[in-house]
CSV table of C-alpha atoms in Angstrom, one decimal:
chain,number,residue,atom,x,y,z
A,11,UNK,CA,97.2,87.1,100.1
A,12,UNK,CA,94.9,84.4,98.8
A,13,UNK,CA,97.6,83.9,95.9
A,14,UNK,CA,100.1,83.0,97.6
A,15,UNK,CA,97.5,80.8,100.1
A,16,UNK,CA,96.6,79.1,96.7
A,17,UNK,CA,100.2,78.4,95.5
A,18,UNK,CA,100.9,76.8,98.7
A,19,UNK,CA,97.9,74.6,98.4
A,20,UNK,CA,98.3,73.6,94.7
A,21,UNK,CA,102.1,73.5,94.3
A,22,UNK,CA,101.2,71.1,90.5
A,23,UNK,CA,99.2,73.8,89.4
A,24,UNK,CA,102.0,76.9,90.0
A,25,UNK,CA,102.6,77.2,86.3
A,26,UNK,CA,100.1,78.7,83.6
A,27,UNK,CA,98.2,81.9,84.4
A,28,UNK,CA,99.3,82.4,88.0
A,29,UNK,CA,102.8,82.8,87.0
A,30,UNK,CA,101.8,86.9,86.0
A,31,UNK,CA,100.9,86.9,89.6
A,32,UNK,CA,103.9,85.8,91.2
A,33,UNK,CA,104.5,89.7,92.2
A,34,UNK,CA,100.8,90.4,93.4
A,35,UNK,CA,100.2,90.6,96.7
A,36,UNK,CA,96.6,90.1,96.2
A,37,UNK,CA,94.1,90.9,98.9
A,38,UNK,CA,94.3,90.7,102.6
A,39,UNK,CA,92.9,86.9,104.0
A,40,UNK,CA,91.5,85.8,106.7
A,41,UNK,CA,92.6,82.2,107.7
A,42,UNK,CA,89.6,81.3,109.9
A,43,UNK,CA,89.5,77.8,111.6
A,44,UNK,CA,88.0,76.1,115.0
A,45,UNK,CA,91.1,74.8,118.0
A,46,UNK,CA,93.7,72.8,117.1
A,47,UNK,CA,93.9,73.1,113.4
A,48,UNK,CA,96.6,73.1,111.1
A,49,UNK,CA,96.9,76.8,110.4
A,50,UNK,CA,99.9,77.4,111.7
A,51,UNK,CA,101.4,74.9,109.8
A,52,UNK,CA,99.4,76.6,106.5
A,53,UNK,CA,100.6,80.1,107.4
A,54,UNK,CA,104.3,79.0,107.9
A,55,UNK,CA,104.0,77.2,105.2
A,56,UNK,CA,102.8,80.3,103.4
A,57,UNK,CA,106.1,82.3,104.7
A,58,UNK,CA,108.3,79.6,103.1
A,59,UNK,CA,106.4,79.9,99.4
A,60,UNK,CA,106.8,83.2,99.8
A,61,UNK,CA,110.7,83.5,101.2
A,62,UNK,CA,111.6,81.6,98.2
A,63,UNK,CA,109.9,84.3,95.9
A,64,UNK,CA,113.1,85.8,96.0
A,65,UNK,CA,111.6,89.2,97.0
A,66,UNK,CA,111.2,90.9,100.6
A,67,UNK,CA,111.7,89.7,103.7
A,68,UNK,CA,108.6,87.8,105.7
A,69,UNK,CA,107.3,89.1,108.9
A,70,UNK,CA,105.7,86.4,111.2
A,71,UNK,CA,104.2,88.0,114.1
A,72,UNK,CA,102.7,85.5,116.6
A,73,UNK,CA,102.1,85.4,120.5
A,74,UNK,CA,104.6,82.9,121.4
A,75,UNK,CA,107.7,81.3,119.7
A,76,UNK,CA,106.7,78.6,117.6
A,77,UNK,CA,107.3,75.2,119.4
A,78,UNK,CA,109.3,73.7,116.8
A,79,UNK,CA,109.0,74.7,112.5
A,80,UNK,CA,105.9,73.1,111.5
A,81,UNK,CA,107.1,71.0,108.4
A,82,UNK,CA,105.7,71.9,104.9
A,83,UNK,CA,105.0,70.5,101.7
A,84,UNK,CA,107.5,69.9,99.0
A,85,UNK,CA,110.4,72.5,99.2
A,86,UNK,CA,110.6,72.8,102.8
A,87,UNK,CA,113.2,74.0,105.4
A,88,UNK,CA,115.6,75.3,103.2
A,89,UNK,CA,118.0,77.7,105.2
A,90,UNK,CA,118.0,80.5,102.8
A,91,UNK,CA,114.4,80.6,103.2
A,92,UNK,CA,114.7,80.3,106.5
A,93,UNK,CA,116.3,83.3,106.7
A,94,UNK,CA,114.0,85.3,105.4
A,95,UNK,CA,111.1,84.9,107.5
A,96,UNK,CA,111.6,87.3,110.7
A,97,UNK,CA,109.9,86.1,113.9
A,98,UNK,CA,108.5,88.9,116.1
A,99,UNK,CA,106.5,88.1,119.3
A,100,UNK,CA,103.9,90.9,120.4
A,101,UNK,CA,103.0,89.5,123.7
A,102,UNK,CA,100.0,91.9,124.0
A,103,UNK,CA,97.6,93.5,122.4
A,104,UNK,CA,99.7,97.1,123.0
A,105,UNK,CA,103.1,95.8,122.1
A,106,UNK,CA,101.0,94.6,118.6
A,107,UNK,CA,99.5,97.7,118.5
A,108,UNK,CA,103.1,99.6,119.1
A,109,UNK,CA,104.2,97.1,116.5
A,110,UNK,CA,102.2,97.8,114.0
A,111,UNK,CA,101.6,102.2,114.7
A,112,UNK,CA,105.6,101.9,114.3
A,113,UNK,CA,106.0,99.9,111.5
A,114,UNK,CA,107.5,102.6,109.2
A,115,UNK,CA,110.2,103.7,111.3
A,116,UNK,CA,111.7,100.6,110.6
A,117,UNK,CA,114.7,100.6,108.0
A,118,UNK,CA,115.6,97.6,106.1
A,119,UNK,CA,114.3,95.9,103.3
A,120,UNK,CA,110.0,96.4,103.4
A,121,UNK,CA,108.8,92.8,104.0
A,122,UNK,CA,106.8,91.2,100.8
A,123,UNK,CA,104.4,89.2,103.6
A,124,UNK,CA,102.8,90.0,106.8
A,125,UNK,CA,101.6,87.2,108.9
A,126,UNK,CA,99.5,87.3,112.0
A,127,UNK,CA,98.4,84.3,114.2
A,128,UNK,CA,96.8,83.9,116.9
A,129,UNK,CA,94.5,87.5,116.3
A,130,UNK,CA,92.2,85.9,118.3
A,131,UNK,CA,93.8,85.9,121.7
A,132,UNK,CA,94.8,90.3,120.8
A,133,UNK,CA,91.0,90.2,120.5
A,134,UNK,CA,90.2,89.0,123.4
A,135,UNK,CA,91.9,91.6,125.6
A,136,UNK,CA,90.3,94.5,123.9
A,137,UNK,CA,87.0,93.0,122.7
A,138,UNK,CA,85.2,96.0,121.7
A,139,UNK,CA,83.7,96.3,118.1
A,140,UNK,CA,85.6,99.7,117.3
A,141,UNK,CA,89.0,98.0,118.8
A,142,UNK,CA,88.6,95.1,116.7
A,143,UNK,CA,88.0,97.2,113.8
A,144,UNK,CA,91.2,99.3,114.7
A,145,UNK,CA,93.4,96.1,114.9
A,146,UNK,CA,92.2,94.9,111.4
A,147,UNK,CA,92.7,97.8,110.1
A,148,UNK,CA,96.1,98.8,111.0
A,149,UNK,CA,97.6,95.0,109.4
A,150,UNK,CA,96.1,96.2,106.4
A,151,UNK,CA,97.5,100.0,106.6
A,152,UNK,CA,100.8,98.3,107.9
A,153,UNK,CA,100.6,96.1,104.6
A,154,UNK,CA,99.9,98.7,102.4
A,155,UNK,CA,102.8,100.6,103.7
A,156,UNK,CA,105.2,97.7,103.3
A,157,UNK,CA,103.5,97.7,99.7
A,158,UNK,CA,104.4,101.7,98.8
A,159,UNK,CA,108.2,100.6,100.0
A,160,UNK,CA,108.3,97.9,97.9
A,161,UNK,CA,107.0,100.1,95.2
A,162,UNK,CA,105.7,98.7,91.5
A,163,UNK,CA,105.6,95.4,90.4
A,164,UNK,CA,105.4,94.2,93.6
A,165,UNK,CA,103.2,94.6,97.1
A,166,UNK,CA,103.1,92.8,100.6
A,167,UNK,CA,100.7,90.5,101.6
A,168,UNK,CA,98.7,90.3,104.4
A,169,UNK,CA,97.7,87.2,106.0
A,170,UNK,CA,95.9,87.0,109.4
A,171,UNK,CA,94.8,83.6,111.5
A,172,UNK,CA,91.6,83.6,113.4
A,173,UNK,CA,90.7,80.9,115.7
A,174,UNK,CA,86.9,81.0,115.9
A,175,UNK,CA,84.6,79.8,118.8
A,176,UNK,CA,82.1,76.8,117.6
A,177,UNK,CA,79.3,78.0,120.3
A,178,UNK,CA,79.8,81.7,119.9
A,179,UNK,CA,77.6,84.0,120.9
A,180,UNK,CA,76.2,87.0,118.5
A,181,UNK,CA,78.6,89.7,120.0
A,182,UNK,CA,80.8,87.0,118.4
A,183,UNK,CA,79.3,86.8,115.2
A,184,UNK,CA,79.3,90.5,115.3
A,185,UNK,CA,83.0,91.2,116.0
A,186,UNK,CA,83.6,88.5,113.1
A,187,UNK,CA,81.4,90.3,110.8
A,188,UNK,CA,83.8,93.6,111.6
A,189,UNK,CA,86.5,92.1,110.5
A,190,UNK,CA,85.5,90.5,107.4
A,191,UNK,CA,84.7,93.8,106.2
A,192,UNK,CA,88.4,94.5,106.0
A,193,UNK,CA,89.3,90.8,104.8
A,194,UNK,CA,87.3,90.4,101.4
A,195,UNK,CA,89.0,86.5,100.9
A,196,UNK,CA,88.6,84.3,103.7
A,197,UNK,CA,90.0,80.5,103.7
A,198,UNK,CA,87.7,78.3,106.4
A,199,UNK,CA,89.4,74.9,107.6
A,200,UNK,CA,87.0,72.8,108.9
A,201,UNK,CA,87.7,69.1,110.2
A,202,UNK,CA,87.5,66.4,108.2
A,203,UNK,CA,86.4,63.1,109.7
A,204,UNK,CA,90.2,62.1,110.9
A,205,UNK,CA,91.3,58.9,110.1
A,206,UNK,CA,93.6,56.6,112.4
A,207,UNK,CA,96.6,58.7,113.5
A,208,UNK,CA,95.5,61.5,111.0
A,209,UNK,CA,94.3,64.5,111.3
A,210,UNK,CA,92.6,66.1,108.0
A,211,UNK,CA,90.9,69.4,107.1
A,212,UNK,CA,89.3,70.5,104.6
A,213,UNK,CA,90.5,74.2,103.4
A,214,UNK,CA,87.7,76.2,101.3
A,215,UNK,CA,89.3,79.5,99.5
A,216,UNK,CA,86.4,81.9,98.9
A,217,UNK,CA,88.6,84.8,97.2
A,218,UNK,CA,86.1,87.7,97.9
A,219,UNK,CA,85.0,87.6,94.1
A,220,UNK,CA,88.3,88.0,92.7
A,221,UNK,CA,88.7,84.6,91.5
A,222,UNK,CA,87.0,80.8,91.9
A,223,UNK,CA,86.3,79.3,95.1
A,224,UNK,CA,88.6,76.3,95.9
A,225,UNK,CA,88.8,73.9,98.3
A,226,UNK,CA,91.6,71.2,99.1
A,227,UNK,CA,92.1,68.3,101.8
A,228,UNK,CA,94.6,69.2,104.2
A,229,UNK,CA,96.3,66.3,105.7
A,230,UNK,CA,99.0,66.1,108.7
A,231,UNK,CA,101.0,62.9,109.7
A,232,UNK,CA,101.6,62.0,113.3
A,233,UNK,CA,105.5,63.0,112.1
A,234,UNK,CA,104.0,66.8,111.2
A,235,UNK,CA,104.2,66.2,107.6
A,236,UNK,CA,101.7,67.8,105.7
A,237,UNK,CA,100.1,67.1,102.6
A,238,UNK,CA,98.2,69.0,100.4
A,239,UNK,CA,95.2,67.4,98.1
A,240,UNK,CA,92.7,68.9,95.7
A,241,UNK,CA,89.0,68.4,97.5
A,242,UNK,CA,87.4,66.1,95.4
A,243,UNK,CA,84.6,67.3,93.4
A,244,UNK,CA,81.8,64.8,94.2
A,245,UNK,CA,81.6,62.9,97.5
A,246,UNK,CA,80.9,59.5,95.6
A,247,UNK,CA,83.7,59.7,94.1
A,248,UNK,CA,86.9,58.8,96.7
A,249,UNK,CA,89.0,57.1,93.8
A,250,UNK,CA,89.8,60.8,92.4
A,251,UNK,CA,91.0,62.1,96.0
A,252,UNK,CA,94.8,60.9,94.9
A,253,UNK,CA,96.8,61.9,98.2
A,254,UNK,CA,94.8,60.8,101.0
A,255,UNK,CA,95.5,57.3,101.8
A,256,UNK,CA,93.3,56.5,104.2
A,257,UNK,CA,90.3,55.5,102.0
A,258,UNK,CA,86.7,57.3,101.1
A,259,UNK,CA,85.1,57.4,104.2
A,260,UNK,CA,83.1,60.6,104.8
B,16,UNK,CA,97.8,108.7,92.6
B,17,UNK,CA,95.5,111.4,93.8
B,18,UNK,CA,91.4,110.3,94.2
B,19,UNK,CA,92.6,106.4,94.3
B,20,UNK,CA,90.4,104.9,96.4
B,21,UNK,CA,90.1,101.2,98.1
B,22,UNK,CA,88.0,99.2,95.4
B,23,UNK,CA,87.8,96.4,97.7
B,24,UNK,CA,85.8,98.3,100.7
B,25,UNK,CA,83.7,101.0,98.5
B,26,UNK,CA,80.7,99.4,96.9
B,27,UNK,CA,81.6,100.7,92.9
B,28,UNK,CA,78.6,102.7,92.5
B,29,UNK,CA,80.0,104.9,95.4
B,30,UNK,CA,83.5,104.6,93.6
B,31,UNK,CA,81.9,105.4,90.6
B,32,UNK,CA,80.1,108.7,91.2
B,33,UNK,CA,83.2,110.0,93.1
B,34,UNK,CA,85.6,109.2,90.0
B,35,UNK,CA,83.0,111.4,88.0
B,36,UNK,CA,83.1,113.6,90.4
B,37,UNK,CA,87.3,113.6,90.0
B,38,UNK,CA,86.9,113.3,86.7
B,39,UNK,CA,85.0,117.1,86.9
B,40,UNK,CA,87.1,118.5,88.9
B,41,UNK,CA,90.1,118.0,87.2
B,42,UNK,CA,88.7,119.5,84.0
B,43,UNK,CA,88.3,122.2,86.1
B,44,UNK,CA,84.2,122.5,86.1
B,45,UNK,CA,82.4,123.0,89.4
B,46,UNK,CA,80.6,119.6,90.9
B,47,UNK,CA,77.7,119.0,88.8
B,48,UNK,CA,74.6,119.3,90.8
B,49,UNK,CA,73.3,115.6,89.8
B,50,UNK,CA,76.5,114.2,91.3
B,51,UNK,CA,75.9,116.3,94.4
B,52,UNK,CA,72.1,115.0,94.5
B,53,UNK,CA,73.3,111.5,94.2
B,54,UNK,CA,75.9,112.2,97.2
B,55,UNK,CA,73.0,113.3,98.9
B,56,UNK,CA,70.9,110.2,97.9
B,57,UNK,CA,73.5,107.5,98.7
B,58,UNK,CA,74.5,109.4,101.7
B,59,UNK,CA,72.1,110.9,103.3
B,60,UNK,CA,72.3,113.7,105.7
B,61,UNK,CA,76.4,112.5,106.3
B,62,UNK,CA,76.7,114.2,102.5
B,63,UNK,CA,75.8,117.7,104.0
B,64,UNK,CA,77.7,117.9,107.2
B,65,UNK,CA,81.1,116.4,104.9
B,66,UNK,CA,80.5,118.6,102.1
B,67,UNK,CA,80.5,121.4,105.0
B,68,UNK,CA,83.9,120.1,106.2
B,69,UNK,CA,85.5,120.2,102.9
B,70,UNK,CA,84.2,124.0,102.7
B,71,UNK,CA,85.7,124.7,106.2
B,72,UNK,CA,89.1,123.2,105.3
B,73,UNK,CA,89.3,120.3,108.2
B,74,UNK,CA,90.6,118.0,106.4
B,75,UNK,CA,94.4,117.5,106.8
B,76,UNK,CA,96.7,114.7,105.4
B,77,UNK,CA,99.8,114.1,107.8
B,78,UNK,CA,102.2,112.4,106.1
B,79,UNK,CA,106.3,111.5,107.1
B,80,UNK,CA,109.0,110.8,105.8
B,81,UNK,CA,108.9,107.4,105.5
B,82,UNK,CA,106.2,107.7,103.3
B,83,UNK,CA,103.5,106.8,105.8
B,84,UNK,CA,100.4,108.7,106.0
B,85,UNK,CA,96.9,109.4,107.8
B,86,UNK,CA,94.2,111.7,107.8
B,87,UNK,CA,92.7,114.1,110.6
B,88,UNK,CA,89.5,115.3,110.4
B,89,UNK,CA,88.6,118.6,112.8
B,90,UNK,CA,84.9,117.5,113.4
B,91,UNK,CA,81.9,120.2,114.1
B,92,UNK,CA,82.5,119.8,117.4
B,93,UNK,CA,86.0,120.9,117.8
B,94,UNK,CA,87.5,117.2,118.4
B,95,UNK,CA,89.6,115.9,115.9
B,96,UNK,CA,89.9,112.4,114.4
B,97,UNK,CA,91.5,110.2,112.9
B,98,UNK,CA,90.9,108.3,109.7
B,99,UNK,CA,92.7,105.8,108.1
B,100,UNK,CA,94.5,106.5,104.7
B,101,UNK,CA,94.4,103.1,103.1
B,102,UNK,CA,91.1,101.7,104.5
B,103,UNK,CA,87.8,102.8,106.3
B,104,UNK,CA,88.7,103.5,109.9
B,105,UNK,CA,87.5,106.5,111.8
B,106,UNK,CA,88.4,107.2,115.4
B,107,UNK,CA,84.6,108.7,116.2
B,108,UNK,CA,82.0,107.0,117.8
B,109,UNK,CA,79.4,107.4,114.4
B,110,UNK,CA,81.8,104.6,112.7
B,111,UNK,CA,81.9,102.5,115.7
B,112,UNK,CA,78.1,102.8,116.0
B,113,UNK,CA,76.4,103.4,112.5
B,114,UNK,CA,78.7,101.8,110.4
B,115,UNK,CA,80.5,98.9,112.3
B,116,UNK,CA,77.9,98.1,114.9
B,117,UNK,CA,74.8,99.1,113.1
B,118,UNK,CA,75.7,98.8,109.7
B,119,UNK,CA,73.1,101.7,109.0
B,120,UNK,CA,76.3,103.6,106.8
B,121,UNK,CA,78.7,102.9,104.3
B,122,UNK,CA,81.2,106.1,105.9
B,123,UNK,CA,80.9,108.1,108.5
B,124,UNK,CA,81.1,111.9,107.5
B,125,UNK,CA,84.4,112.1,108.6
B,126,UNK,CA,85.6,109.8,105.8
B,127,UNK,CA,83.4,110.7,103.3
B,128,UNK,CA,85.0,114.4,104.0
B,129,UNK,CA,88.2,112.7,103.4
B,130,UNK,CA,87.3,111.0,99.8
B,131,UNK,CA,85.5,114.2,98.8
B,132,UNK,CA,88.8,116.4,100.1
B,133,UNK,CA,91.1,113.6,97.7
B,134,UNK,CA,88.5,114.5,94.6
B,135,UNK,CA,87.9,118.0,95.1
B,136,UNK,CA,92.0,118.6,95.6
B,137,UNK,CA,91.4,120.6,99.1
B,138,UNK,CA,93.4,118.8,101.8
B,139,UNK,CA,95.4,120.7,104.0
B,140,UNK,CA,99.1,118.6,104.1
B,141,UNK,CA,101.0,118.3,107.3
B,142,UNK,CA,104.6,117.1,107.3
B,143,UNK,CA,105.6,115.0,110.8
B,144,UNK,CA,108.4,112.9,111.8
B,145,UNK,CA,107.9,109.2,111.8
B,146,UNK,CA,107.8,109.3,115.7
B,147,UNK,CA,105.2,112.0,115.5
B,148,UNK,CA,103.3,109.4,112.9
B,149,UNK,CA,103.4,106.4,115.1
B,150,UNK,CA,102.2,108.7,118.7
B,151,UNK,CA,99.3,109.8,116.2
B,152,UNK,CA,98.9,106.4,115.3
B,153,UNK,CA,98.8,105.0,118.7
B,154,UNK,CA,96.7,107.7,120.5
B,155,UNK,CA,93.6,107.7,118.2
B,156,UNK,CA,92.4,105.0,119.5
B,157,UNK,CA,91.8,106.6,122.2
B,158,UNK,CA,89.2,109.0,121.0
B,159,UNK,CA,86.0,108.7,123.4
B,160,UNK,CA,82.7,110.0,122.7
């Protein structure tokens, strides 16, 4: 769903060609990132964009109940939106499993976005190359079921958050290679250098060769706010990076 | 949309040769030998032993109700597996090991039976509740070597 990742992240720049694909659900992404990031806050964030589309339900699936809503950009917590995003907690790697396997017995309206966090702690109680592989690949059949519901003209996304280890080892490096075969665009948030009371990261949108990388700055206030900033081109060049007020150190 | 394949996981040479191979099918002409020699060339011995369970009809697609659907595959050796519909997943241990671990293979045979049972139109179709679907869903994981 790198669209939709990519309205979230340039909300100025949601008119013009993207408009067409307002009803594409666009490829399956990986949200990959290191501990404590913001991509919770991205991928909620991500439900809201796409709750106000007007189209499907969204289906957050996530080990535990949020904490408390993670607060957005721009249009925010807006009830009706709020509404639309259905919370479902798997608190295993069988009950997600179930979950998924039984996701077309379901009647209602086919959801327009499927979110996953946390896939990382699933992996770790099955660790196994073909399980990991099995996991991936029923989100995306789940998806593309959701997608033949909603039928033409539309399609459900697919969005899936992977913490990452920063010392992993190569059984590591091979599970993550498994699963980027089934998640052609990947978004990477890395840490920026934080500044006092911030915390920043810097979110790079590699598409999987269906459009231009991107990258943007990713800021969070010690109130949860979070802003959202083009990455600026050149590093010597801090008076372009408009949002971030916490000068050009890097 | 019969013979629509993934784009995003088939490198589009592969995609290619099979859409030819649709393509010939559909105007009712036997396979052409060249595309079968380039099967052959991209696929290796895998190309053989899938064309083989084409032939032998062990291909069914399971679908329900809800619109759902997967594929089983009776292998050679009498065990049958299961293969994703909309991506490349194949219960037997060849994916896990050649394709996923390995990376030796684009598909094991069982999919590539699978593609070549979409093109050449000789699937055997199985109807099944949605129950049915999800128990078939949930128990192929369990396929051990």
């Amino acid at each position: 769903m790198a669209e939709v990742l990519r309205r979230v992240l340039s909300p100025s720049s949601a008119a013009g060609p993207e408009e067409e694909n307002t009803a594409e659900a666009g490829p399956p992404l990986l949200l990959l990132c290191g501990p404590g990031s913001g991509k919770t806050a991205l991928l909620f964030a991500a439900a809201l964009e796409t709750a106000g589309e007007g189209r499907g339900p969204v289906l957050f699936l996530t080990r535990r109940p949020l904490q408390s809503l993670p607060r957005g950009t721009g249009a925010a917590l807006d009830h009706l939106r709020l509404q639309k995003i259905r919370f479902q907690y798997p608190r295993s790697t069988r009950e997600l499993l179930h979950l998924l396997c039984s996701a077309h017995e379901a009647r209602g309206p086919a959801p327009s976005l499927l979110l996953l966090d946390g896939l990382e702690e699933y992996l770790a109680e099955d660790p196994g190359l073909q399980e990991a592989a099995y996991l991936a690949a029923l989100l995306l059949d789940t998806a593309d079921h959701f997608s033949h519901r909603v039928g033409p003209g539309g399609g459900c996304g697919l969005i899936v958050a992977l913490q990452t280890q920063e010392e992993g080892d190569s059984g590591d490096a091979l599970q993550l290679s498994v699963l980027q075969r089934y998640f052609p665009a990947q978004c990477w948030l890395q840490p920026d250098a934080p500044g006092p009371g911030q915390h920043r990261l810097r979110a790079s949108l590699e598409p999987g060769g269906l459009g231009p990388r991107a990258e943007w700055c990713v800021a969070f206030r010690p109130d949860g706010e979070m802003t959202v900033t083009p990455w600026p081109a050149q590093a010597g060049d801090p008076s372009s990076d408009k949002g971030s007020s916490s000068g050009g150190q890097r | 949309m019969a013979g629509a394949l993934p784009a995003v996981t088939l490198p589009s040479v592969v995609a290619e040769l099979l859409s030819e191979m649709a393509a010939a099918v559909q105007e009712g002409a036997r396979i052409p030998d060249e595309h079968l020699l380039s099967l052959k060339f991209v696929f290796g011995s895998s190309a053989i032993q899938a064309l083989d369970l084409v032939d032998r009809q062990s291909i069914t697609l399971i679908s329900s109700p809800s619109g759902r659907r997967v594929y089983q595959v009776l292998g050679s050796s009498g065990k049958t597996y299961t293969c994703l519909a909309s991506c490349h997943y194949c219960s037997c241990p060849a994916f896990a090991f050649s394709v996923l671990r390995k990376s030796d293979s684009l598909l094991c045979k069982h999919l590539l039976a699978v593609y070549l049972s979409q093109v050449m139109r000789t699937c055997q179709q199985l109807s099944v509740s949605d129950k049915q679907l999800t128990d078939i869903l949930l128990t192929e994981k369990k396929e051990e070597a």
